[in-house]
XYZ file of N, CA and C in Angstrom:
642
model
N 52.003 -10.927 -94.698
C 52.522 -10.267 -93.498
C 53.137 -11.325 -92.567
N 54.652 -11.239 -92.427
C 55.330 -12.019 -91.414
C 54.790 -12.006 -89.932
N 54.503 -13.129 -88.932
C 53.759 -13.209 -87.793
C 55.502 -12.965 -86.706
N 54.775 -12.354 -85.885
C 56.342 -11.797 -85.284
C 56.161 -12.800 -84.018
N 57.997 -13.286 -84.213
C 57.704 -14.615 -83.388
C 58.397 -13.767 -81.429
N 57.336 -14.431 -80.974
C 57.302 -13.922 -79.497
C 58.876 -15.074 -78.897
N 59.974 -14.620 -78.253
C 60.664 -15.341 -77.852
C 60.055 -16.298 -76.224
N 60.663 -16.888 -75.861
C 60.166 -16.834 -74.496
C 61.452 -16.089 -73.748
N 61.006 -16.096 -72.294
C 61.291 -14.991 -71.114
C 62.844 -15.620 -70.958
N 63.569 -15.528 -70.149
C 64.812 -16.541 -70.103
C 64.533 -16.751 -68.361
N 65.241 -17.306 -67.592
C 64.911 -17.615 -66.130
C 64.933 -16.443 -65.429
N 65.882 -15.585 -65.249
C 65.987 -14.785 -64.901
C 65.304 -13.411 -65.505
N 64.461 -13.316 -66.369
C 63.834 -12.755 -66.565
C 62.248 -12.963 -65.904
N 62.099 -14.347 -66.042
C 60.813 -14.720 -65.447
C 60.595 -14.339 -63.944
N 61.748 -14.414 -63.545
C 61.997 -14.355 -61.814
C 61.839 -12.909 -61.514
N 62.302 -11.856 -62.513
C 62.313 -10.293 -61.943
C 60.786 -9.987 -62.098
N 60.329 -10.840 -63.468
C 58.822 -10.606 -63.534
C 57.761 -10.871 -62.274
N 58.176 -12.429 -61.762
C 57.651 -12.809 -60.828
C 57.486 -12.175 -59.376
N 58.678 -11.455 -59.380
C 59.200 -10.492 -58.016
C 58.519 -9.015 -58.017
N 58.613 -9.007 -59.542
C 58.004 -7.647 -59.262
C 55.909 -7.591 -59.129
N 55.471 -9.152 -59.549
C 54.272 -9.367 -59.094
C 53.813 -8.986 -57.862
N 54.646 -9.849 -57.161
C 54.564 -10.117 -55.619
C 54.894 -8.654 -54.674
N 55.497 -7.991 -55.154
C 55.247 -6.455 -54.932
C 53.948 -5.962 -54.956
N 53.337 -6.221 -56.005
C 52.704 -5.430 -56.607
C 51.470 -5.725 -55.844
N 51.199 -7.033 -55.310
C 49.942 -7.737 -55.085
C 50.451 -7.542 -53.291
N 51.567 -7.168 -53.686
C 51.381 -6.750 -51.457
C 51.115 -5.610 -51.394
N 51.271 -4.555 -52.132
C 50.690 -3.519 -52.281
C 49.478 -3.179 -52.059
N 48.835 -4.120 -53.290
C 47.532 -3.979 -53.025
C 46.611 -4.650 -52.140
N 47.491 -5.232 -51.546
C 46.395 -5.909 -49.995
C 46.381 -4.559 -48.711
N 47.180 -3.671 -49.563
C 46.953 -2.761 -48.300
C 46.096 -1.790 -48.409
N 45.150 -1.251 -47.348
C 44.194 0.088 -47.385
C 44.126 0.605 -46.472
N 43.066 1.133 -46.308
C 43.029 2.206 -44.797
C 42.802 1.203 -43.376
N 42.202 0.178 -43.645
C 41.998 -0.726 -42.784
C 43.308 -1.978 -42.109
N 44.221 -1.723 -43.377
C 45.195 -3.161 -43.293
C 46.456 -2.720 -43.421
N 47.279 -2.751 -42.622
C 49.099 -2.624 -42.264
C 49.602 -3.982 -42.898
N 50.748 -3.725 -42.932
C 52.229 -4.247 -43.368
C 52.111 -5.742 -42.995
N 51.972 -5.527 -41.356
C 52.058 -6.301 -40.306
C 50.859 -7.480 -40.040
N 49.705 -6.758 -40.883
C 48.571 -7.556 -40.306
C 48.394 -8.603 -41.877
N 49.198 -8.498 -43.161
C 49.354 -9.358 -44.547
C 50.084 -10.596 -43.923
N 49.700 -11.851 -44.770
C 50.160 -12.951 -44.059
C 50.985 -13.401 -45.806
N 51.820 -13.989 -45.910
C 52.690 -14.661 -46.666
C 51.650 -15.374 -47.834
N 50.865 -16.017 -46.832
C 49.895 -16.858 -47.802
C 49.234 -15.488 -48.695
N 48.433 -14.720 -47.808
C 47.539 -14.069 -48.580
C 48.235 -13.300 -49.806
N 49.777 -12.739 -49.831
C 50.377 -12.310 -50.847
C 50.586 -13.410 -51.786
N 51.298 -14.340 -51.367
C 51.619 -15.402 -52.877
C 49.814 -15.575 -53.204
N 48.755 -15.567 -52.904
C 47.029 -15.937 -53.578
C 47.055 -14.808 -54.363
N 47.534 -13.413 -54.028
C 47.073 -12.693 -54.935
C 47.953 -12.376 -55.930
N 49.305 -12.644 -55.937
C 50.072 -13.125 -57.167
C 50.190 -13.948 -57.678
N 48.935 -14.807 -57.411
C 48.796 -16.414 -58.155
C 49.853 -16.934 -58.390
N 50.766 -17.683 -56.932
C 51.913 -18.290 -57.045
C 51.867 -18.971 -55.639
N 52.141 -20.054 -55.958
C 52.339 -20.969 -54.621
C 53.216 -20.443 -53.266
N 52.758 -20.853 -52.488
C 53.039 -20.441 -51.317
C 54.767 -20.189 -50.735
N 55.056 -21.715 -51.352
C 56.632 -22.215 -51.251
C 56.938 -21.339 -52.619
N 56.781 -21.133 -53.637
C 57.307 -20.142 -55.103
C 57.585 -18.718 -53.684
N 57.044 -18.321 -53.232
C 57.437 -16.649 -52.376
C 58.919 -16.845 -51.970
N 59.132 -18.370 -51.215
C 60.683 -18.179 -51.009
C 61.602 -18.089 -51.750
N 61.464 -18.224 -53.314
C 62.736 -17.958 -54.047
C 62.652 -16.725 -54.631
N 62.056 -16.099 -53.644
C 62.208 -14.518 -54.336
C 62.961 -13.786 -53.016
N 61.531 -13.948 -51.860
C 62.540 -13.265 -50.578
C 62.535 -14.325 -49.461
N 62.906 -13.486 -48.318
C 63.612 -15.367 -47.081
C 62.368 -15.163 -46.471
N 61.579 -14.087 -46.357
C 59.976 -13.941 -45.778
C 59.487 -12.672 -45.433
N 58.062 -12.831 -45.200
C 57.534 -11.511 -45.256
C 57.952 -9.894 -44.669
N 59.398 -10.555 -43.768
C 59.378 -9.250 -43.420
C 60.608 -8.911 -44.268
N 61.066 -9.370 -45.069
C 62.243 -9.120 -45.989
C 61.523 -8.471 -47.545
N 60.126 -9.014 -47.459
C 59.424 -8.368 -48.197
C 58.798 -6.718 -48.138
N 58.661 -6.968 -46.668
C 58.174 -5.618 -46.428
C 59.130 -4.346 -46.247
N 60.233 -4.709 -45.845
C 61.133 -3.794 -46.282
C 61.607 -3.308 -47.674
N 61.433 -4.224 -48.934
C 61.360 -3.945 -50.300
C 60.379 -3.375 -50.496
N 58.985 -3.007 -50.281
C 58.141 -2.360 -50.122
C 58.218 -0.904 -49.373
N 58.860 -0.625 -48.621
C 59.204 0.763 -47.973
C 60.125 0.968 -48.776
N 61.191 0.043 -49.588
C 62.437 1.061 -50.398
C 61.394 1.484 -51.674
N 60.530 0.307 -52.245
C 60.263 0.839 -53.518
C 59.191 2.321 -53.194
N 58.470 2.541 -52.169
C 57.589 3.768 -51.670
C 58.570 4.793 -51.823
N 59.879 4.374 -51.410
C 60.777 5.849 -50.511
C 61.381 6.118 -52.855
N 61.986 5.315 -53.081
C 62.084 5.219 -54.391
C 61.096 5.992 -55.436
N 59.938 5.759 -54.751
C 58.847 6.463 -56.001
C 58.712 8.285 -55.206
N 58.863 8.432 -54.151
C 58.919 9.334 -53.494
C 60.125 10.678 -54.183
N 61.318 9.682 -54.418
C 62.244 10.206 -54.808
C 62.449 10.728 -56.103
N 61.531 9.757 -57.011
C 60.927 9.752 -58.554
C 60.169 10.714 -58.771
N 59.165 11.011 -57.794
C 58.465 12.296 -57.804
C 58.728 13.444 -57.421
N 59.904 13.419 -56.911
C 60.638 14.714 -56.824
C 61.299 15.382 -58.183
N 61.935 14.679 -58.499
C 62.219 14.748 -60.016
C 61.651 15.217 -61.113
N 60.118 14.360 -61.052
C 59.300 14.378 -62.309
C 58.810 16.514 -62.284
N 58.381 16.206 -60.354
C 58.385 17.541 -60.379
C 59.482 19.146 -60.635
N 60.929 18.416 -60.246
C 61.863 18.855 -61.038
C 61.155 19.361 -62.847
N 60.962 19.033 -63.251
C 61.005 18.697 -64.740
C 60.156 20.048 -65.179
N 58.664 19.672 -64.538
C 57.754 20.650 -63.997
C 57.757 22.086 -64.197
N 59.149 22.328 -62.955
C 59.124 23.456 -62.706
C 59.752 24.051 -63.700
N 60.765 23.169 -64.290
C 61.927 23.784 -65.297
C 61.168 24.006 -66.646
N 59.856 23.365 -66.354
C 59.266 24.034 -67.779
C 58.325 25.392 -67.791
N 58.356 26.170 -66.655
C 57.771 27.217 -66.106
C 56.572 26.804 -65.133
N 57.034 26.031 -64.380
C 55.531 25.649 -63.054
C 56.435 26.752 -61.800
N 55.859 27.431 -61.039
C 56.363 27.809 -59.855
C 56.430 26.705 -59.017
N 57.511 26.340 -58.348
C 58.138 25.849 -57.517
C 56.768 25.084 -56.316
N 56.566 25.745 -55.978
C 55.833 25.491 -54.405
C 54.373 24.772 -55.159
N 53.873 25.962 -56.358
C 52.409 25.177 -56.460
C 52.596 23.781 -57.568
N 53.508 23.807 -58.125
C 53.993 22.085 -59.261
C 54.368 21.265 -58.408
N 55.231 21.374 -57.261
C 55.584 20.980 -56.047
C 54.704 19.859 -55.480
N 53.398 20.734 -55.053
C 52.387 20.182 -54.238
C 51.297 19.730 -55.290
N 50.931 20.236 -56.274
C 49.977 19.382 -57.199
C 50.650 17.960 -57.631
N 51.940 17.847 -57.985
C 52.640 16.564 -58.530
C 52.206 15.910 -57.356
N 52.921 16.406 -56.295
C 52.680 15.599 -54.870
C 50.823 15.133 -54.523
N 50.115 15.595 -54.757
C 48.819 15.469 -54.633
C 48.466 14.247 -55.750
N 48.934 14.361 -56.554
C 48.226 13.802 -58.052
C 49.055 12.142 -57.581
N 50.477 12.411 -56.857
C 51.264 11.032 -56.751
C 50.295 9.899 -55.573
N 49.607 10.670 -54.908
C 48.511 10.395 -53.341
C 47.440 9.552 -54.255
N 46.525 10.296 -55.122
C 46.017 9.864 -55.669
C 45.995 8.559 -56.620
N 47.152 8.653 -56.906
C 47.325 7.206 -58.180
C 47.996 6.438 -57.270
N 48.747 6.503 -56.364
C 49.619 5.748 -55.794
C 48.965 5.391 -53.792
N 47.628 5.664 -53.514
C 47.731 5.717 -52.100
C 48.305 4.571 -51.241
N 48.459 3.248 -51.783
C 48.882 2.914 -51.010
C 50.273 2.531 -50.786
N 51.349 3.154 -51.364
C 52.451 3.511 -51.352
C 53.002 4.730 -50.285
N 52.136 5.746 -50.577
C 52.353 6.772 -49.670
C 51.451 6.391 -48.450
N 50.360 5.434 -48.115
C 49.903 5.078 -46.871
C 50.952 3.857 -45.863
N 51.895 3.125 -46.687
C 52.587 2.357 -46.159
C 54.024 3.141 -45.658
N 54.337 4.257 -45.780
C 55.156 5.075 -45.411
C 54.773 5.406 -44.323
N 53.706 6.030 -44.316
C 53.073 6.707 -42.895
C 52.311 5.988 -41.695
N 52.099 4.518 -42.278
C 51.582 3.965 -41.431
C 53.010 2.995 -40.590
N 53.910 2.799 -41.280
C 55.219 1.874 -41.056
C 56.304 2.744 -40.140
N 55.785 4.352 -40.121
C 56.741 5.202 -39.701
C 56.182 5.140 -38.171
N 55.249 4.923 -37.450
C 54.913 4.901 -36.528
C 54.617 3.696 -35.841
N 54.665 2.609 -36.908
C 54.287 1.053 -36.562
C 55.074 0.502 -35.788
N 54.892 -0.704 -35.441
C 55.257 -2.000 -34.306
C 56.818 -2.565 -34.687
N 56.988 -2.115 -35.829
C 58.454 -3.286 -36.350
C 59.816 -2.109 -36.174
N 60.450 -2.426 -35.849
C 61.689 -1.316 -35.362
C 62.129 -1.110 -36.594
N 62.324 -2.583 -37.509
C 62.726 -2.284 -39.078
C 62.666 -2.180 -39.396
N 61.049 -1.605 -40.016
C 60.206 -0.958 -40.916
C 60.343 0.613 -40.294
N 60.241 0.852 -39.552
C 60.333 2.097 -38.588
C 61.846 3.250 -39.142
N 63.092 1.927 -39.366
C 64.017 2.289 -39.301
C 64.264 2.402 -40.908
N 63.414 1.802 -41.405
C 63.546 2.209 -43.434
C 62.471 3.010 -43.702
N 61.908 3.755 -43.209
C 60.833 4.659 -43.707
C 61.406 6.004 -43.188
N 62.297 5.667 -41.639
C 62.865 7.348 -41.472
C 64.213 7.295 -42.203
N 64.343 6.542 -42.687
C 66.119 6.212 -43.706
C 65.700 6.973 -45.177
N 64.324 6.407 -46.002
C 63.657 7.305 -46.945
C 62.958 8.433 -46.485
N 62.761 8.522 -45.399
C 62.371 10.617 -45.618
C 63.425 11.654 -45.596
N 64.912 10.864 -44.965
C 65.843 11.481 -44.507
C 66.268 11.262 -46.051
N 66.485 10.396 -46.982
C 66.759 10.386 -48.254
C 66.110 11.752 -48.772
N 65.224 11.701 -48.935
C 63.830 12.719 -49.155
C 64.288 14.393 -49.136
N 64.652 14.132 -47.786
C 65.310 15.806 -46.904
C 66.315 16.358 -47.818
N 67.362 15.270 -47.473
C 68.699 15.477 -48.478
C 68.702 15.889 -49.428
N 67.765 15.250 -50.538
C 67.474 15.866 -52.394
C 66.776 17.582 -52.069
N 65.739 17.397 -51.234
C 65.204 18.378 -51.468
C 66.151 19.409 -50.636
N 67.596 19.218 -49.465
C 68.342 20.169 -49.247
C 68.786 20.720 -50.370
N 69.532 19.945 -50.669
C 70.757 20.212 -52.125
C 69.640 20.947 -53.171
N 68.745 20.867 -53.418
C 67.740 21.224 -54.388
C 67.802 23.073 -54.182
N 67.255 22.971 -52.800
C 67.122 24.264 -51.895
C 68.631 25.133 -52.343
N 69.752 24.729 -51.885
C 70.744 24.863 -51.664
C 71.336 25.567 -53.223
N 70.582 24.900 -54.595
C 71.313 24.895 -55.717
C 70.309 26.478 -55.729
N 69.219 26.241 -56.118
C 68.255 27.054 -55.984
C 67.986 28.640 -55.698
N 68.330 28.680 -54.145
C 68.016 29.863 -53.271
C 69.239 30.193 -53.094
N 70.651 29.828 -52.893
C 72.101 29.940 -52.479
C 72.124 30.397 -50.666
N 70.896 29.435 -50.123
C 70.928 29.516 -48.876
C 72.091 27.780 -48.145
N 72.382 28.982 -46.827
C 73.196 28.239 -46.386
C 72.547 26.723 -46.176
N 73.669 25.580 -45.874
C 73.593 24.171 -45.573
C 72.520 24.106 -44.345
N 72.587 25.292 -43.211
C 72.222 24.419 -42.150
C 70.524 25.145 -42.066
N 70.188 26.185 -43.162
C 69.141 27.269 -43.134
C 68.146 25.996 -44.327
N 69.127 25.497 -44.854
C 68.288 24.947 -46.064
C 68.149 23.713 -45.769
N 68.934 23.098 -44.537
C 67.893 21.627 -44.084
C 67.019 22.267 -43.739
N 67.024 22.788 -42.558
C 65.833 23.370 -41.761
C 64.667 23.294 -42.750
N 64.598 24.239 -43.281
C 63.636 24.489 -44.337
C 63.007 23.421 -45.125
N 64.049 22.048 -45.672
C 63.565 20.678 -46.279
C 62.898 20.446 -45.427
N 63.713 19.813 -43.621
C 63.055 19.528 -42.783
C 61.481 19.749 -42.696
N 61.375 20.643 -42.151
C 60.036 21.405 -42.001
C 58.805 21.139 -43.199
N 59.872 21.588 -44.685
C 58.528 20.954 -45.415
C 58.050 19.712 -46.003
N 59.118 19.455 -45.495
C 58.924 17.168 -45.697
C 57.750 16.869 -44.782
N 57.831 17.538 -43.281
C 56.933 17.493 -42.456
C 55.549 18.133 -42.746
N 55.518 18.943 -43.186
C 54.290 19.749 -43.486
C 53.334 19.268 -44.918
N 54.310 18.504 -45.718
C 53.828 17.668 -46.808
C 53.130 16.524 -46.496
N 54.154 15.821 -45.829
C 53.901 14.628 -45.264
C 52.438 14.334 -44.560
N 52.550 15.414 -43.648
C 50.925 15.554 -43.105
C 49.857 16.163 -43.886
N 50.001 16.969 -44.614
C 49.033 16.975 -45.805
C 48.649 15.829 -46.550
N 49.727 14.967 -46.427
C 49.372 14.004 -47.550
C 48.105 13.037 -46.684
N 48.959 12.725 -45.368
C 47.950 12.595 -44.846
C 46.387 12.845 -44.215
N 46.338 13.720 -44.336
C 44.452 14.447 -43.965
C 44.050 14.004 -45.734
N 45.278 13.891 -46.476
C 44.334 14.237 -48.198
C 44.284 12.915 -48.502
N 45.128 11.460 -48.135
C 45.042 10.435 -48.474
C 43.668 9.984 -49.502
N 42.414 9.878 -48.163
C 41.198 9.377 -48.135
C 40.491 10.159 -48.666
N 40.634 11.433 -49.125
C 39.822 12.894 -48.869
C 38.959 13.047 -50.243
N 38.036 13.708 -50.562
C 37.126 13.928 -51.920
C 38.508 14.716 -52.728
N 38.033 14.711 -53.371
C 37.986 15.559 -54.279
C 38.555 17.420 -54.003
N 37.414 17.653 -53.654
C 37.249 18.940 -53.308
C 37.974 19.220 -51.903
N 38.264 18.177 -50.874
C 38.753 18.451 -49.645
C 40.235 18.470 -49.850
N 40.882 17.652 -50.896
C 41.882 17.538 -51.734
C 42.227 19.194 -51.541
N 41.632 19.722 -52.662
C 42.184 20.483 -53.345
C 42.226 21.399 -52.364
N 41.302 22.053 -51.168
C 41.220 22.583 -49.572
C 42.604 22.221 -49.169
N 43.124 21.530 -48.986
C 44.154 20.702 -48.361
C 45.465 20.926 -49.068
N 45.206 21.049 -50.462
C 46.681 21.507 -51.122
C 46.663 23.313 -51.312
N 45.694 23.975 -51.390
C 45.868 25.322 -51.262
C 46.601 25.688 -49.614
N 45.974 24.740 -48.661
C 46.030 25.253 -47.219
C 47.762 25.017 -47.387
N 48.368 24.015 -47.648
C 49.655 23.922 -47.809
C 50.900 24.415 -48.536
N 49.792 24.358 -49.500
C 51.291 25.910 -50.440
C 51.094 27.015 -49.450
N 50.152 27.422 -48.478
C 50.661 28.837 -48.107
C 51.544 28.377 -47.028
N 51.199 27.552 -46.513
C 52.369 27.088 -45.286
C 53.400 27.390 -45.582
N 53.474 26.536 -47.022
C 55.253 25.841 -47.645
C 55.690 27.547 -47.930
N 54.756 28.528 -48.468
C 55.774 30.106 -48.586
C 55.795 30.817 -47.151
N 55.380 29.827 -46.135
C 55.154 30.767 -44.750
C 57.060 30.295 -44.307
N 57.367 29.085 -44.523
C 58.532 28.542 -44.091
C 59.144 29.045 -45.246
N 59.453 29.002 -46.535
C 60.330 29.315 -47.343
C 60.555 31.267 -47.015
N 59.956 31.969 -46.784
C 60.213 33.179 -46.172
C 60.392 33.404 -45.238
N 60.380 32.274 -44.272
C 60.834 32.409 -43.214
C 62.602 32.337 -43.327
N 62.455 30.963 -43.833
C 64.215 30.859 -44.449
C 64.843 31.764 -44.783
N 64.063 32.528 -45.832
C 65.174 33.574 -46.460
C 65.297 34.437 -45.174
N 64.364 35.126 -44.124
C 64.360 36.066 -43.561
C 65.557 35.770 -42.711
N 65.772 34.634 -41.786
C 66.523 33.864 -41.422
C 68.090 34.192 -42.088
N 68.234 33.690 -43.020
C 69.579 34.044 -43.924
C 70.111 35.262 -44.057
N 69.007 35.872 -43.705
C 68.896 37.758 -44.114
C 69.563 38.070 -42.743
N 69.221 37.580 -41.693
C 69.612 38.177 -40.420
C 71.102 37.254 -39.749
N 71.011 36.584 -40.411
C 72.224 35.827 -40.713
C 73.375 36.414 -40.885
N 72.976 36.567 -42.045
C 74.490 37.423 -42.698
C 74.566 38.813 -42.619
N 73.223 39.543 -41.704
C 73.440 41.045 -41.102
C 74.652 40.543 -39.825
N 74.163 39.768 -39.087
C 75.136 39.836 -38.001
C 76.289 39.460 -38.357
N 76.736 38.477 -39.273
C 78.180 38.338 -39.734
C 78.873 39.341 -40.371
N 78.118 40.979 -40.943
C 79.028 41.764 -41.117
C 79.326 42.838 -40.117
N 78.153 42.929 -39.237
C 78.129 43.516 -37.583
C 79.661 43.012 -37.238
Protein backbone atom coordinates (compact mmCIF):
# COMPACT_ATOMS: atom_id res chain seq x y z
CA UNK A 1 0.00 0.00 0.00
CA UNK A 2 1.45 3.38 -1.34
CA UNK A 3 1.88 5.99 1.82
CA UNK A 4 0.14 9.17 0.49
CA UNK A 5 2.61 11.87 0.47
CA UNK A 6 1.19 14.99 2.49
CA UNK A 7 2.42 18.19 0.42
CA UNK A 8 3.24 21.11 2.55
CA UNK A 9 0.85 24.32 2.85
CA UNK A 10 2.33 27.06 0.37
CA UNK A 11 2.65 30.73 2.19
CA UNK A 12 -0.31 31.90 1.45
CA UNK A 13 -2.08 29.15 2.37
CA UNK A 14 -0.48 29.01 5.78
CA UNK A 15 -1.46 32.68 6.32
CA UNK A 16 -5.41 32.13 5.49
CA UNK A 17 -4.95 29.16 7.91
CA UNK A 18 -3.33 31.31 10.42
CA UNK A 19 -6.06 34.15 10.04
CA UNK A 20 -8.68 32.09 10.20
CA UNK A 21 -7.16 30.76 13.78
CA UNK A 22 -7.06 34.04 15.17
CA UNK A 23 -10.75 34.43 14.44
CA UNK A 24 -11.55 31.64 15.81
CA UNK A 25 -9.68 32.02 19.22
CA UNK A 26 -11.26 35.72 19.45
CA UNK A 27 -14.31 34.21 19.31
CA UNK A 28 -13.84 32.16 21.83
CA UNK A 29 -12.55 34.57 24.43
CA UNK A 30 -15.93 35.85 24.32
CA UNK A 31 -19.01 34.96 26.83
CA UNK A 32 -21.61 36.37 28.77
CA UNK A 33 -19.15 38.08 30.93
CA UNK A 34 -16.53 39.47 28.17
CA UNK A 35 -17.10 42.10 25.11
CA UNK A 36 -15.18 42.82 22.03
CA UNK A 37 -13.73 45.72 23.81
CA UNK A 38 -12.64 44.29 27.05
CA UNK A 39 -10.05 41.20 24.66
CA UNK A 40 -6.58 42.53 24.60
CA UNK A 41 -4.32 41.67 21.40
CA UNK A 42 -2.07 39.70 23.62
CA UNK A 43 -4.75 37.52 25.03
CA UNK A 44 -5.95 36.60 21.29
CA UNK A 45 -2.49 35.85 19.65
CA UNK A 46 -2.02 33.19 23.46
CA UNK A 47 -4.95 31.55 22.42
CA UNK A 48 -4.00 31.05 18.82
CA UNK A 49 -0.63 30.07 19.90
CA UNK A 50 1.13 32.76 17.86
CA UNK A 51 3.33 35.47 18.89
CA UNK A 52 2.23 38.60 19.69
CA UNK A 53 4.10 40.58 16.75
CA UNK A 54 2.80 37.22 14.18
CA UNK A 55 -1.13 39.16 14.87
CA UNK A 56 0.25 42.08 12.79
CA UNK A 57 0.67 40.34 9.58
CA UNK A 58 -2.67 39.34 9.51
CA UNK A 59 -4.58 42.60 10.75
CA UNK A 60 -3.12 46.46 11.62
CA UNK A 61 -4.91 45.71 15.26
CA UNK A 62 -7.48 44.68 17.36
CA UNK A 63 -9.97 46.81 16.28
CA UNK A 64 -9.51 45.87 12.57
CA UNK A 65 -9.95 42.53 13.99
CA UNK A 66 -13.03 43.09 15.56
CA UNK A 67 -14.73 44.33 12.79
CA UNK A 68 -13.83 40.94 10.80
CA UNK A 69 -15.55 39.38 13.54
CA UNK A 70 -18.97 41.29 13.19
CA UNK A 71 -18.69 40.62 9.20
CA UNK A 72 -17.98 36.92 9.75
CA UNK A 73 -21.30 36.87 12.60
CA UNK A 74 -23.43 39.06 10.05
CA UNK A 75 -22.05 36.36 7.22
CA UNK A 76 -23.10 33.28 9.22
CA UNK A 77 -26.38 35.08 9.94
CA UNK A 78 -26.86 35.35 6.30
CA UNK A 79 -25.78 31.53 5.84
CA UNK A 80 -28.51 30.67 8.05
CA UNK A 81 -30.98 32.18 6.27
CA UNK A 82 -30.36 30.12 3.44
CA UNK A 83 -29.69 26.82 5.04
CA UNK A 84 -33.19 27.62 6.34
CA UNK A 85 -34.22 28.46 2.80
CA UNK A 86 -33.42 24.85 1.92
CA UNK A 87 -35.60 23.71 4.90
CA UNK A 88 -38.54 25.06 3.93
CA UNK A 89 -38.27 24.05 0.24
CA UNK A 90 -38.17 20.61 1.46
CA UNK A 91 -41.66 20.92 3.15
CA UNK A 92 -40.77 22.78 6.69
CA UNK A 93 -43.45 25.65 7.13
CA UNK A 94 -41.89 28.80 6.84
CA UNK A 95 -42.20 30.50 10.32
CA UNK A 96 -41.65 27.17 12.47
CA UNK A 97 -38.03 25.90 10.18
CA UNK A 98 -37.48 29.61 10.35
CA UNK A 99 -37.15 29.83 14.09
CA UNK A 100 -35.92 26.24 14.99
CA UNK A 101 -32.80 26.72 12.37
CA UNK A 102 -32.53 30.08 14.09
CA UNK A 103 -32.59 28.52 17.63
CA UNK A 104 -30.35 25.50 16.82
CA UNK A 105 -27.75 28.44 15.05
CA UNK A 106 -27.86 30.24 19.09
CA UNK A 107 -27.01 27.13 20.32
CA UNK A 108 -23.88 25.93 18.36
CA UNK A 109 -22.80 29.29 17.57
CA UNK A 110 -23.53 31.65 20.90
CA UNK A 111 -20.93 33.54 20.71
CA UNK A 112 -21.31 34.81 17.32
CA UNK A 113 -24.83 35.76 17.77
CA UNK A 114 -23.78 37.32 21.40
CA UNK A 115 -21.13 39.58 19.67
CA UNK A 116 -23.84 41.03 17.41
CA UNK A 117 -25.99 42.03 20.19
CA UNK A 118 -23.62 43.02 22.49
CA UNK A 119 -21.50 45.33 19.69
CA UNK A 120 -24.95 46.74 18.55
CA UNK A 121 -25.32 48.71 21.63
CA UNK A 122 -21.56 48.95 22.63
CA UNK A 123 -18.94 51.82 23.15
CA UNK A 124 -17.17 51.70 19.56
CA UNK A 125 -19.16 53.77 16.90
CA UNK A 126 -17.48 51.14 14.43
CA UNK A 127 -18.54 48.18 15.68
CA UNK A 128 -21.97 49.82 16.24
CA UNK A 129 -21.88 50.88 12.64
CA UNK A 130 -21.06 47.06 11.21
CA UNK A 131 -23.52 45.21 13.20
CA UNK A 132 -26.49 47.71 12.08
CA UNK A 133 -24.84 47.43 8.33
CA UNK A 134 -25.41 43.30 8.92
CA UNK A 135 -28.96 43.38 10.26
CA UNK A 136 -29.87 45.83 7.58
CA UNK A 137 -28.07 43.14 5.22
CA UNK A 138 -30.31 40.66 7.13
CA UNK A 139 -33.70 42.86 6.46
CA UNK A 140 -32.95 43.10 2.79
CA UNK A 141 -32.66 39.05 2.07
CA UNK A 142 -35.39 38.44 4.20
CA UNK A 143 -37.43 41.58 2.20
CA UNK A 144 -36.85 40.17 -1.24
CA UNK A 145 -37.54 36.65 0.30
CA UNK A 146 -41.01 38.10 1.60
CA UNK A 147 -41.50 39.89 -1.58
CA UNK A 148 -40.76 36.61 -3.90
CA UNK A 149 -42.95 34.64 -1.57
CA UNK A 150 -46.22 36.50 -0.48
CA UNK A 151 -46.28 39.07 -3.75
CA UNK A 152 -46.58 41.74 -1.05
CA UNK A 153 -45.69 45.15 -1.78
CA UNK A 154 -41.83 46.64 -1.28
CA UNK A 155 -42.76 48.96 1.44
CA UNK A 156 -45.50 46.26 3.38
CA UNK A 157 -42.71 43.64 3.10
CA UNK A 158 -39.83 45.67 4.74
CA UNK A 159 -42.06 46.50 7.40
CA UNK A 160 -42.77 43.06 8.05
CA UNK A 161 -38.67 41.89 7.70
CA UNK A 162 -38.20 44.88 9.86
CA UNK A 163 -40.31 43.89 12.66
CA UNK A 164 -39.30 40.27 12.51
CA UNK A 165 -35.51 40.76 12.49
CA UNK A 166 -36.51 42.63 15.67
CA UNK A 167 -38.64 40.17 17.28
CA UNK A 168 -36.00 37.36 16.45
CA UNK A 169 -33.30 39.18 17.44
CA UNK A 170 -34.72 39.56 20.93
CA UNK A 171 -35.69 36.12 21.23
CA UNK A 172 -32.44 35.18 20.50
CA UNK A 173 -31.61 37.09 23.14
CA UNK A 174 -33.73 35.97 26.41
CA UNK A 175 -32.75 32.25 24.64
CA UNK A 176 -28.94 32.89 24.35
CA UNK A 177 -28.11 31.56 28.03
CA UNK A 178 -31.48 29.77 28.50
CA UNK A 179 -32.04 25.70 29.39
CA UNK A 180 -33.17 23.80 27.38
CA UNK A 181 -36.70 23.82 28.06
CA UNK A 182 -36.84 27.79 28.43
CA UNK A 183 -35.43 27.54 24.83
CA UNK A 184 -38.02 25.84 23.49
CA UNK A 185 -40.81 28.39 25.78
CA UNK A 186 -39.07 31.08 23.95
CA UNK A 187 -39.25 29.72 20.38
CA UNK A 188 -43.01 28.66 20.58
CA UNK A 189 -43.68 32.28 22.26
CA UNK A 190 -42.12 33.64 18.94
CA UNK A 191 -43.52 31.81 16.07
CA UNK A 192 -46.85 33.13 17.33
CA UNK A 193 -45.59 36.64 17.29
CA UNK A 194 -43.81 36.09 13.83
CA UNK A 195 -47.81 34.89 12.43
CA UNK A 196 -49.19 37.86 14.62
CA UNK A 197 -46.99 40.33 12.20
CA UNK A 198 -47.08 38.20 9.05
CA UNK A 199 -51.10 38.61 9.22
CA UNK A 200 -50.86 41.60 10.09
CA UNK A 201 -48.98 42.31 6.72
CA UNK A 202 -51.24 40.60 4.65
CA UNK A 203 -54.25 42.39 6.37
CA UNK A 204 -52.40 45.58 5.68
CA UNK A 205 -51.99 44.78 1.83
CA UNK A 206 -55.63 43.76 1.90
CA UNK A 207 -56.70 47.26 2.87
CA UNK A 208 -54.23 48.55 0.71
CA UNK A 209 -55.34 47.64 -2.38
CA UNK A 210 -59.23 48.02 -1.17
CA UNK A 211 -58.55 51.69 -1.13
CA UNK A 212 -56.64 51.80 -4.42
CA UNK A 213 -59.72 50.49 -6.21
CA UNK A 214 -62.13 52.91 -4.04
Amino acid sequence: MKAITEFPLSRQDQKLRTRRTIIEAAFSLLDEERSLSSVSLREVARAAGIAPTSFYRHFKDIDELGLTLVDEAGLALRQLMRQARLRIASGGGVINTSVDTFMEFITANNNVFRLLLREHTGTSMAFRAAVLREIKHFTVELTDYTITTTGLPYNIANLQAEAMVKLVFSAGAEALDATKEQKESVGRRVKLQLRFVANGALQAFSEQSSRHVK
